[in-house]
Short mmCIF file of C-alpha atoms in Angstrom, two decimals:
data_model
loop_
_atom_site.label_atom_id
_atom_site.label_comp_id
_atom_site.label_asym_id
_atom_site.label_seq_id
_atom_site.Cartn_x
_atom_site.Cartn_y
_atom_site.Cartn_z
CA UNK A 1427 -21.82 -8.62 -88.22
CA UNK A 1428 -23.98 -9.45 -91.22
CA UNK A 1429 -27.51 -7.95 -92.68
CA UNK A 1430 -29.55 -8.57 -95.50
CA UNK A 1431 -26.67 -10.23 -97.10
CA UNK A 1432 -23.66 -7.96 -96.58
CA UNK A 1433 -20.98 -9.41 -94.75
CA UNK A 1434 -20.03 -6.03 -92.59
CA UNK A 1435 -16.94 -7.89 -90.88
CA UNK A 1436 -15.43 -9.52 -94.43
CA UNK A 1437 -16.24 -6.11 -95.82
CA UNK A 1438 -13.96 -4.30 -93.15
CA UNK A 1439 -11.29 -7.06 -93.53
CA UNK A 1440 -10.92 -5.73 -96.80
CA UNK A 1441 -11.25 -2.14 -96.86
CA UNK A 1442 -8.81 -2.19 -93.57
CA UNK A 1443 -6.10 -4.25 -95.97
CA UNK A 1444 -6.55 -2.04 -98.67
CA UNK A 1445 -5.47 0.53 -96.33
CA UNK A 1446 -2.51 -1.22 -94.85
CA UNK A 1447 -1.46 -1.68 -98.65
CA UNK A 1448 -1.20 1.92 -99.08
CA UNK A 1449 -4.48 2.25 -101.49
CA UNK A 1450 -6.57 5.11 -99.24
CA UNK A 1451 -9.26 5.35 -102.03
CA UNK A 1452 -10.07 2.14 -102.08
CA UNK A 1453 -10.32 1.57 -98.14
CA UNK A 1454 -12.67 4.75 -98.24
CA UNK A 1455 -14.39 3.10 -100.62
CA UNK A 1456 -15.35 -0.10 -98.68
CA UNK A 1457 -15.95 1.60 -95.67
CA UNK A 1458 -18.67 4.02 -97.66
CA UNK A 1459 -20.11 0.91 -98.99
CA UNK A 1460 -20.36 -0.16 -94.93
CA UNK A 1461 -21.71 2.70 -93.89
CA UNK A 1462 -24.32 2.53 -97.33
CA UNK A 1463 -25.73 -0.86 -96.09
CA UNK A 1464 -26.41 0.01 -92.45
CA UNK A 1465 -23.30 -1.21 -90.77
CA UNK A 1466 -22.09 1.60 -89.45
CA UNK A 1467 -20.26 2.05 -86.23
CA UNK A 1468 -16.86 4.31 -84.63
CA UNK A 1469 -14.74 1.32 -86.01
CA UNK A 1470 -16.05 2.07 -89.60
CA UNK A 1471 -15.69 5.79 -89.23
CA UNK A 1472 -12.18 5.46 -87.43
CA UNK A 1473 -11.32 3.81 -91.03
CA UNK A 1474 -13.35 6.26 -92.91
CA UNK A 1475 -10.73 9.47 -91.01
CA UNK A 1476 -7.73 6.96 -91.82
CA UNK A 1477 -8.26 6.83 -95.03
CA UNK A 1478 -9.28 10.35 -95.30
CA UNK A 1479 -6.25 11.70 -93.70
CA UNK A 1480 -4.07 9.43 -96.21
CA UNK A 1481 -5.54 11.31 -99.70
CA UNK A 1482 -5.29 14.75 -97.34
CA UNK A 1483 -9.31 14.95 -97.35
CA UNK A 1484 -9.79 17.35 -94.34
CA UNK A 1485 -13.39 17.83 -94.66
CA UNK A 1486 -13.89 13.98 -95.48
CA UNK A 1487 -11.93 13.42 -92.16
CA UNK A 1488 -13.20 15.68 -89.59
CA UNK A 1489 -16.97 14.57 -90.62
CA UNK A 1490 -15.63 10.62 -89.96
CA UNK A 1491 -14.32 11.59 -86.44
CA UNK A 1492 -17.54 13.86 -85.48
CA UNK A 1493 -19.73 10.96 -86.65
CA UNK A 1494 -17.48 8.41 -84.83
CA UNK A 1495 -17.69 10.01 -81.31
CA UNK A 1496 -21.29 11.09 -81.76
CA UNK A 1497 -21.74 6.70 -81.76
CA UNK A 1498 -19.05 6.45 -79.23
CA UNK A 1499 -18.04 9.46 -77.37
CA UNK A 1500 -14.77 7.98 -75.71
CA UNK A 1501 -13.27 6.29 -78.49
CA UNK A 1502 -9.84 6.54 -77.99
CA UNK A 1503 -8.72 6.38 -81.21
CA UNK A 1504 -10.83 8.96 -82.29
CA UNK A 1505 -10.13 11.12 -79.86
CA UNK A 1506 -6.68 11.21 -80.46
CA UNK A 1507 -7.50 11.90 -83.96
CA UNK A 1508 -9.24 15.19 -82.98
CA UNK A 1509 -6.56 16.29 -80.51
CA UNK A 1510 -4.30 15.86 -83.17
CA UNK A 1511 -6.80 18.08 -85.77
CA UNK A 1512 -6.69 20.50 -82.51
CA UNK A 1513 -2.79 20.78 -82.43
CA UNK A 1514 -2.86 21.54 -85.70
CA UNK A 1515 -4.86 24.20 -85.31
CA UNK A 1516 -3.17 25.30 -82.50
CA UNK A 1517 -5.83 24.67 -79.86
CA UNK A 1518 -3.25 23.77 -77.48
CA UNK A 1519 -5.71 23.81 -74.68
CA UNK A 1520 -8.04 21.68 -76.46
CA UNK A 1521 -6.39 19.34 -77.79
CA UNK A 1522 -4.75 19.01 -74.06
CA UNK A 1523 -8.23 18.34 -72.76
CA UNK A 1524 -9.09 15.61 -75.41
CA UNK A 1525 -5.48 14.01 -75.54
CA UNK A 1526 -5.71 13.72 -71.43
CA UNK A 1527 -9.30 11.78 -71.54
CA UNK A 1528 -7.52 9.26 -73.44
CA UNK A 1529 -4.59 9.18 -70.99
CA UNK A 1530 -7.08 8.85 -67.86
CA UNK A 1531 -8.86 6.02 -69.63
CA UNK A 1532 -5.71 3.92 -70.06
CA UNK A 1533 -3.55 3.00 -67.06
CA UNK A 1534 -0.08 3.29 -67.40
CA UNK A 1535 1.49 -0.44 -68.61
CA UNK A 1536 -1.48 -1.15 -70.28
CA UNK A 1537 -1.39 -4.23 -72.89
CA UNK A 1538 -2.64 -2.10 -75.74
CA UNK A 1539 -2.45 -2.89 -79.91
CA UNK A 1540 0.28 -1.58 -81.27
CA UNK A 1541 -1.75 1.25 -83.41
CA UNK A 1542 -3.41 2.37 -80.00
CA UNK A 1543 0.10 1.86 -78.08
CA UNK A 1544 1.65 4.02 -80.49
CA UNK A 1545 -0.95 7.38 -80.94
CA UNK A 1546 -1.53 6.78 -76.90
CA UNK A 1547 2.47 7.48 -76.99
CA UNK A 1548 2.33 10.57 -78.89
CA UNK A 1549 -0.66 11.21 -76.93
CA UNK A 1550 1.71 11.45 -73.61
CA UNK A 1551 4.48 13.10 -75.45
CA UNK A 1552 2.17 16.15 -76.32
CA UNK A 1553 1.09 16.69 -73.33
CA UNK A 1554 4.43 16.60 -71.72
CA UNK A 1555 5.45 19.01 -74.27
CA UNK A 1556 1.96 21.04 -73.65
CA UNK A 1557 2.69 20.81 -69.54
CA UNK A 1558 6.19 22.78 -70.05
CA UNK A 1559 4.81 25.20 -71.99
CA UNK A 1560 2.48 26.03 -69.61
CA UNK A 1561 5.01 25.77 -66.64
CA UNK A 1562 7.24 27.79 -68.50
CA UNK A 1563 4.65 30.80 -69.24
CA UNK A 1564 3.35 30.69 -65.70
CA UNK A 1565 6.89 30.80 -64.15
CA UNK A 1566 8.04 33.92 -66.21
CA UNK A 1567 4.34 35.57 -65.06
CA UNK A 1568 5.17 34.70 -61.59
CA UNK A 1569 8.78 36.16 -61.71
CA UNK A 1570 7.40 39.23 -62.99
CA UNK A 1571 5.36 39.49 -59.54
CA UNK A 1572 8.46 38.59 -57.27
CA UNK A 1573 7.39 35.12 -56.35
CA UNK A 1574 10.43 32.91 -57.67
CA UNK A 1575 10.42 29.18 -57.58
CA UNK A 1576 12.30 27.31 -55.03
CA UNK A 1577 13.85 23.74 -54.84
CA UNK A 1578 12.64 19.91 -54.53
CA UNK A 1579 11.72 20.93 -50.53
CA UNK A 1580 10.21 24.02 -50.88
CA UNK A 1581 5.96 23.15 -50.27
CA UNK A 1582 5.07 26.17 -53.02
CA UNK A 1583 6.99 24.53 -56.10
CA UNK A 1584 6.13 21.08 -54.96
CA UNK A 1585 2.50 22.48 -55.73
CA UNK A 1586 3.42 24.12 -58.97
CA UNK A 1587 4.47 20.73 -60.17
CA UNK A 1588 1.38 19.26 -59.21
CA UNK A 1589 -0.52 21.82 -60.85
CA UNK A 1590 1.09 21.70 -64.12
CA UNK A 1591 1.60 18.34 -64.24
CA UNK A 1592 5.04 17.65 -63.50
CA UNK A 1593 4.44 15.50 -60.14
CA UNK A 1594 1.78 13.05 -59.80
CA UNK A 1595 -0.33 12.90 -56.25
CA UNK A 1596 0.20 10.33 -54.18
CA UNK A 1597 -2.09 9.53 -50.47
CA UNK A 1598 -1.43 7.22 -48.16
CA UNK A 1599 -2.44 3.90 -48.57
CA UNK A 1600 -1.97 1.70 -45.52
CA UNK A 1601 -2.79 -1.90 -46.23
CA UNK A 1602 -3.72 -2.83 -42.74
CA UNK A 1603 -4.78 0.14 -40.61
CA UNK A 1604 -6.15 3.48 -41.55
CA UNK A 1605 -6.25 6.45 -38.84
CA UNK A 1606 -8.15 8.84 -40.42
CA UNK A 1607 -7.53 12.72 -40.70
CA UNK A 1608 -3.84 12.40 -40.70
CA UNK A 1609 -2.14 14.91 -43.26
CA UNK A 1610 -0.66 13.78 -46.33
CA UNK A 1611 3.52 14.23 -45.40
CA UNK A 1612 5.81 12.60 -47.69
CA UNK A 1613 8.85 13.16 -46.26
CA UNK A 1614 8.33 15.23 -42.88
CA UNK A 1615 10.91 18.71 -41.83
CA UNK A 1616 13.27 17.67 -39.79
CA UNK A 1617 13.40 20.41 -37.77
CA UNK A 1618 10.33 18.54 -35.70
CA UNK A 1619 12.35 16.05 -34.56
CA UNK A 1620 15.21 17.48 -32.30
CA UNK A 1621 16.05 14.03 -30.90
CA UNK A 1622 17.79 13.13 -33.93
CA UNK A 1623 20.61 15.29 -32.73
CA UNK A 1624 22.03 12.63 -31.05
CA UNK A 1625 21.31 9.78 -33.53
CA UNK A 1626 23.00 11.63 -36.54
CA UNK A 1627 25.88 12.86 -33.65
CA UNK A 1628 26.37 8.80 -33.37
CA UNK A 1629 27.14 8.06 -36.69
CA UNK A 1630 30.59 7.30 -36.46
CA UNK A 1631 29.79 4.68 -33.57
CA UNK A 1632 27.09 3.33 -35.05
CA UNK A 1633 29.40 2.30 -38.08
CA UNK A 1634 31.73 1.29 -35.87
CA UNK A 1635 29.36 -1.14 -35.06
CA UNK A 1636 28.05 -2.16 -38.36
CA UNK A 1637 31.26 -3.06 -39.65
CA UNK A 1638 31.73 -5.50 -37.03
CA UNK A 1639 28.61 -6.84 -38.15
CA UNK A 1640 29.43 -7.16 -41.31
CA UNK A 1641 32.52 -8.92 -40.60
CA UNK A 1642 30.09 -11.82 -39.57
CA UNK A 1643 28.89 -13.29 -42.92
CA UNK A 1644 26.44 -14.85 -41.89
CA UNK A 1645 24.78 -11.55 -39.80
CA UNK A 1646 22.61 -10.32 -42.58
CA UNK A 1647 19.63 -12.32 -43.53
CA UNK A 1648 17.30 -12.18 -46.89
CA UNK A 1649 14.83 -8.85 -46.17
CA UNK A 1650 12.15 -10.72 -47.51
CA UNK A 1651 12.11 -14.72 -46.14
CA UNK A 1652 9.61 -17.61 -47.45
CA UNK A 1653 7.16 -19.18 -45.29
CA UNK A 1654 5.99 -22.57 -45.53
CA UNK A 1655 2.62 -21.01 -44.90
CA UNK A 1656 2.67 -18.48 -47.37
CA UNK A 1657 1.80 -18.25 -50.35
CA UNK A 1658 4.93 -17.83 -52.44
CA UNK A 1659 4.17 -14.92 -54.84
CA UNK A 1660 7.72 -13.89 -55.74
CA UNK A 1661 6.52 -11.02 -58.44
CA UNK A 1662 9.71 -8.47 -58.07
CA UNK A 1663 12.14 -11.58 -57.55
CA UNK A 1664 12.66 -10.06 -54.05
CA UNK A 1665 12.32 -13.48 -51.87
CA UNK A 1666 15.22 -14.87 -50.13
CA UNK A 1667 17.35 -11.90 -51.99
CA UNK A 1668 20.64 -11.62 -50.24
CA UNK A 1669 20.45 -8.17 -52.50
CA UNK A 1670 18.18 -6.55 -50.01
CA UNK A 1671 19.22 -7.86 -46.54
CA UNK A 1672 18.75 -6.91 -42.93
CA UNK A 1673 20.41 -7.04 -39.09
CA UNK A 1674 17.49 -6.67 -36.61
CA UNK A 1675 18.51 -5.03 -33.11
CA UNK A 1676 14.25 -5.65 -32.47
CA UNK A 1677 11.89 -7.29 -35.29
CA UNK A 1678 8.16 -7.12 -34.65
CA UNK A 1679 8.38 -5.61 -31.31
CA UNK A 1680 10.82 -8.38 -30.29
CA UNK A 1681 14.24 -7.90 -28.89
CA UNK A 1682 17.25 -9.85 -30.21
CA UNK A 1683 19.35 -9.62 -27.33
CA UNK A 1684 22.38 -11.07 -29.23
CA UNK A 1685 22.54 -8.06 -31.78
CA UNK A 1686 21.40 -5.86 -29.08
CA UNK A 1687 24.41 -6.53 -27.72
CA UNK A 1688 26.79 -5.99 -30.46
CA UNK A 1689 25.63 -2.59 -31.19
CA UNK A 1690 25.50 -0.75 -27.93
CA UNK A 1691 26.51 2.48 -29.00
CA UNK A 1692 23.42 2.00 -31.44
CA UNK A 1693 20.82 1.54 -29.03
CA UNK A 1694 21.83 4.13 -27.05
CA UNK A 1695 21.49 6.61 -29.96
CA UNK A 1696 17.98 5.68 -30.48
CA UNK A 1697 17.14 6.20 -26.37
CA UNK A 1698 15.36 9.45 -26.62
CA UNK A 1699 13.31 8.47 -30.20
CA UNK A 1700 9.38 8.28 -29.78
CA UNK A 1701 8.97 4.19 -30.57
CA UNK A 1702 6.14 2.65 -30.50
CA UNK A 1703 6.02 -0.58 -28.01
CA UNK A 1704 2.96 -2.79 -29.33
CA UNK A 1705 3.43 -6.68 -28.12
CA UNK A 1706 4.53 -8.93 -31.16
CA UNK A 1707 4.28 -5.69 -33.85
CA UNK A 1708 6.36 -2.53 -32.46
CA UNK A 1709 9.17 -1.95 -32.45
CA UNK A 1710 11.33 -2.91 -35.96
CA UNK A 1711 15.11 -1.52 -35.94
CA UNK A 1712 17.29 -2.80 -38.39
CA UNK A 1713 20.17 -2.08 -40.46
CA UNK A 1714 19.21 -2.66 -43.87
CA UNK A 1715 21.75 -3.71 -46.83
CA UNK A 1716 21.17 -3.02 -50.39
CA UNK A 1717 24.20 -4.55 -53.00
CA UNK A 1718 25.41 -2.70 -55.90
CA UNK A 1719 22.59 -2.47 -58.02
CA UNK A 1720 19.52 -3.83 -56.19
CA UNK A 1721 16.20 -1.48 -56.80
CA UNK A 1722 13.57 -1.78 -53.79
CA UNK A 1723 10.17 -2.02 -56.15
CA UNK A 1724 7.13 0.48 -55.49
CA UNK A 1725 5.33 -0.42 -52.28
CA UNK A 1726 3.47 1.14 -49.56
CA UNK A 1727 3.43 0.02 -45.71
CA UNK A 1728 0.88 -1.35 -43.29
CA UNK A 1729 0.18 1.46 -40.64
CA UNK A 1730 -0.80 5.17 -41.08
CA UNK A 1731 0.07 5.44 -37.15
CA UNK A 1732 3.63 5.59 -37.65
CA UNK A 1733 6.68 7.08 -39.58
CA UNK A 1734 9.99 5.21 -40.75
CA UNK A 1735 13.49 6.97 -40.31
CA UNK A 1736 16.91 6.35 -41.96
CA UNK A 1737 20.27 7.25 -40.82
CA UNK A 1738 22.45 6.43 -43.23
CA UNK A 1739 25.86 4.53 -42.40
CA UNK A 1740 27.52 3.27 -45.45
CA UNK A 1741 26.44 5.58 -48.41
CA UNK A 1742 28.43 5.09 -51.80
CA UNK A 1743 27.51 7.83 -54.71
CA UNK A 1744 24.30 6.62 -56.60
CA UNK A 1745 21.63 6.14 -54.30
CA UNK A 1746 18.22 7.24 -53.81
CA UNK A 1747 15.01 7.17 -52.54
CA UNK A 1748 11.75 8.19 -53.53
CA UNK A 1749 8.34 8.73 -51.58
CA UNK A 1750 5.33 10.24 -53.18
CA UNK A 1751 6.28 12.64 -56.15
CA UNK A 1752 9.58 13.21 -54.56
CA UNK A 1753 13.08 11.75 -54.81
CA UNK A 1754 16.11 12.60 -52.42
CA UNK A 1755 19.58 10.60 -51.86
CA UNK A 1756 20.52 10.28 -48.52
CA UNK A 1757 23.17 12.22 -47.03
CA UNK A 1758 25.72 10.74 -45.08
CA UNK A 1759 24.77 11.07 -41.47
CA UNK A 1760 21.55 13.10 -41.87
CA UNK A 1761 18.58 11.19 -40.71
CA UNK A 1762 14.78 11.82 -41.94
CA UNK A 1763 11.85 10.71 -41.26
CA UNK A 1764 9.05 9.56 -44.27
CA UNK A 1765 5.14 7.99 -44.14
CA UNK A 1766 5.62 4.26 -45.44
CA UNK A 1767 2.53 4.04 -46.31
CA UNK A 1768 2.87 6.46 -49.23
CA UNK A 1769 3.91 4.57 -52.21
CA UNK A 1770 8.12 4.79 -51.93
CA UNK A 1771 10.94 3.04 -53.74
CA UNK A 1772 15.07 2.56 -52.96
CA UNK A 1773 17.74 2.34 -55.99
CA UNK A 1774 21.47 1.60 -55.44
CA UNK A 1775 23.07 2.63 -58.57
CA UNK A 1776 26.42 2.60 -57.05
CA UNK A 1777 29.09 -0.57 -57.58
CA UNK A 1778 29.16 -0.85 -53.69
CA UNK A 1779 26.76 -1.35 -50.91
CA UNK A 1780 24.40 0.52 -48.90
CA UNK A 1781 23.42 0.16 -45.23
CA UNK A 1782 21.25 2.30 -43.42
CA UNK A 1783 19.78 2.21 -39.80
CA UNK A 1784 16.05 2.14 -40.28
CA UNK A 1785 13.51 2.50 -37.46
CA UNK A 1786 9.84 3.09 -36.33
CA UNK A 1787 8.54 5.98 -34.45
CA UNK A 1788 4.87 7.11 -33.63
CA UNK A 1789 3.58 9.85 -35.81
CA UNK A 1790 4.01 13.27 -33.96
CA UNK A 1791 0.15 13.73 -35.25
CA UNK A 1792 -1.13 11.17 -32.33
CA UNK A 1793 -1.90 12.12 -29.23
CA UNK A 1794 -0.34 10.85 -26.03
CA UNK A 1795 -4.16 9.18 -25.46
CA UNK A 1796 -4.49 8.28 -29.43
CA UNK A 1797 -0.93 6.29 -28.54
CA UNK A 1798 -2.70 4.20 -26.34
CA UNK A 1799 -5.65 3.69 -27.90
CA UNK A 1800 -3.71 2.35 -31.14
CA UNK A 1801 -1.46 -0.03 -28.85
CA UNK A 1802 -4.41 -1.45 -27.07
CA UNK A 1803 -6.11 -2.14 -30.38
CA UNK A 1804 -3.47 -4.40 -31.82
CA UNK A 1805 -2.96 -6.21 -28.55
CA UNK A 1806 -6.29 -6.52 -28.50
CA UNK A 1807 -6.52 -8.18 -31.73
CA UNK A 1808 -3.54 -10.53 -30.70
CA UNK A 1809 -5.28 -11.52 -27.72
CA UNK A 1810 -8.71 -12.65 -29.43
CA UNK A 1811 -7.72 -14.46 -32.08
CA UNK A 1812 -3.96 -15.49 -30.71
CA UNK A 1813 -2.27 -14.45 -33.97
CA UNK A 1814 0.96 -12.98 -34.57
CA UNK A 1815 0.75 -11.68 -37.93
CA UNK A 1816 3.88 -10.32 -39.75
CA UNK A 1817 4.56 -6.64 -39.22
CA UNK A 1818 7.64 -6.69 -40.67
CA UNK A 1819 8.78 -2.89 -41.95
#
């Protein structure tokens, strides 16, 4: 950057180390002289409101960030400079507004530098502090009309949450097949899924089972196995992890007749449960292990056209699960059912492990004729191209 002789850039360089070195009035200085020649810019005014702000000119500093945005109206830093002039002035609201248009330009984990990292930081700590405010004022108004908040499950807080910004919204994001107009369920009321009165009344055999199972060292295999054909992209350190392990009783609509057989009691459990049967895909049914401290990453399934259910079997304290905007731990012998394809994680915090029976059924959503249609489609796709692909849960 360089006109009729003034080098803007080596000009900046200096006025921006004069500032670093504590010496405000001379930074404003050499950004004036910037500004004088024709260079100017948000950069230049950015430095103009920083140096401003350091010999406490107010006037001097709300003129630099008016002039900065007018050039560039989302400037972060700038913006964050007048939310901050609006919390001062307690324009909550406002400075709410300007703080989140930073916040909705920068992803979370962003590689920032470390002046934007830090007033992007306060930037998220103000408006979680402006967020429970608000929740708190609203609650009080709403206990004065007689409506009072529930828990985690209740559908009318979850909302709340959402609108206050304590819960972030999360959709279904299938990576393989979309069925459109499905509703967005996270983790689905139990109440619509009577069968599971016999699957949670087996609990007892079904560990009976399991820890004959685990007897057998060699039962449990790696949850996530490399391929010679794969590509080997090992991000969350997750392939060939004894730490996340599974028994299959049926893997990609496959019986394994020798595990079938060592967990009778199991099977039978599962009799009255709407599975899918789709050659080479449906069903999966597996116990799957987690060791003392093994986290499951954020990840999201293939298919809309189903739902996953856990019973768990071997629970120690310190171990949850989250789908959506919502965590729950398990409780021992209470099954549920949750959409996979809604972005869900697994912790075991405990200093034991974890085992739950895991297990595919169609979504109650789909009709009897939808059922078919879905089943046909994927054999149909098997039977033009002859691939299995993996379909693993």
């Amino acid at each position: 950057m360089q006109a009729s002789g003034f080098d803007f850039r080596q000009m900046a360089a200096e006025a921006g180390a004069a500032l670093n070195d504590g010496n405000a009035a001379a930074a404003l200085t050499g950004f004036r002289a910037i500004l004088a020649a024709g260079g100017e810019d948000a950069s230049i005014w950015y430095g103009v409101a920083l140096a401003a702000t350091a010999l406490e000119d107010h006037a001097v500093r709300t003129e630099a960030i008016t002039r900065g945005l007018e050039l560039e109206p989302h400037n972060p830093r700038l913006l964050i400079l007048k939310a901050d002039d609006y919390a001062l002035a307690g324009n909550d609201r406002a400075a709410a507004a300007h703080y989140n248009i930073v916040l909705r330009m920068i992803p979370d984990g962003a590689q920032l530098p470390p002046d934007l990292e830090k007033a992007v930081a306060r930037a998220r700590l103000k408006c979680s502090q402006y967020a429970g405010e608000y929740a708190d004022k609203l609650s009080a108004r709403l206990a004065a009309k007689g409506v009072v908040l529930g828990g985690e499950r209740d559908r009318f807080s979850r909302s709340f949450d959402v609108l206050t910004g304590k819960r972030q919204i999360f959709y279904q994001e299938p990576k393989v097949y979309n069925f459109p107009e499905l509703p967005q369920v996270q983790f689905y009321d139990r109440a619509m899924f009577p069968w599971m009165d016999r699957v949670e009344a087996a609990t007892d055999d079904i560990r009976a089972e399991l820890i004959e199972v685990l007897s057998d060292d060699a039962a449990f295999a790696p949850y996530i196995e490399g391929k010679k054909d794969r590509p080997q992209n090992d991000v969350h350190k997750l392939l060939n992890n004894p730490a996340w392990s599974a028994f299959y009783l049926w893997k990609n609509g496959r019986p394994i007749e020798d595990n079938i057989a060592r967990c009778p009691k199991t099977m039978a459990a599962l009799a009255g449960a709407p599975i899918p049967q789709i050659r080479h895909r449906s069903p999966s049914i597996l116990f799957s292990l987690m060791k003392p401290g093994m986290h499951i990453p954020p990840h999201s399934g293939l298919v809309n056209t189903r739902l996953i259910c856990h019973l768990p079997v071997i629970l120690p304290e310190g171990c949850e699960f989250r789908v959506g905007n919502e965590i729950r731990q398990w409780e021992m012998g209470k099954a549920w059912a949750f959409d996979d394809t809604i972005n869900h994680e697994a912790w075991n915090r405990s200093n034991e492990t974890r085992v739950i029976l895991l297990w595919e059924i169609w979504r109650p959503e789909l009709t009897p004729r939808e059922r078919e249609q879905v089943t046909a489609l994927f054999e149909a796709i098997e039977d033009e191209d002859g691939r299995r692909p993996d379909w693993d849960i």
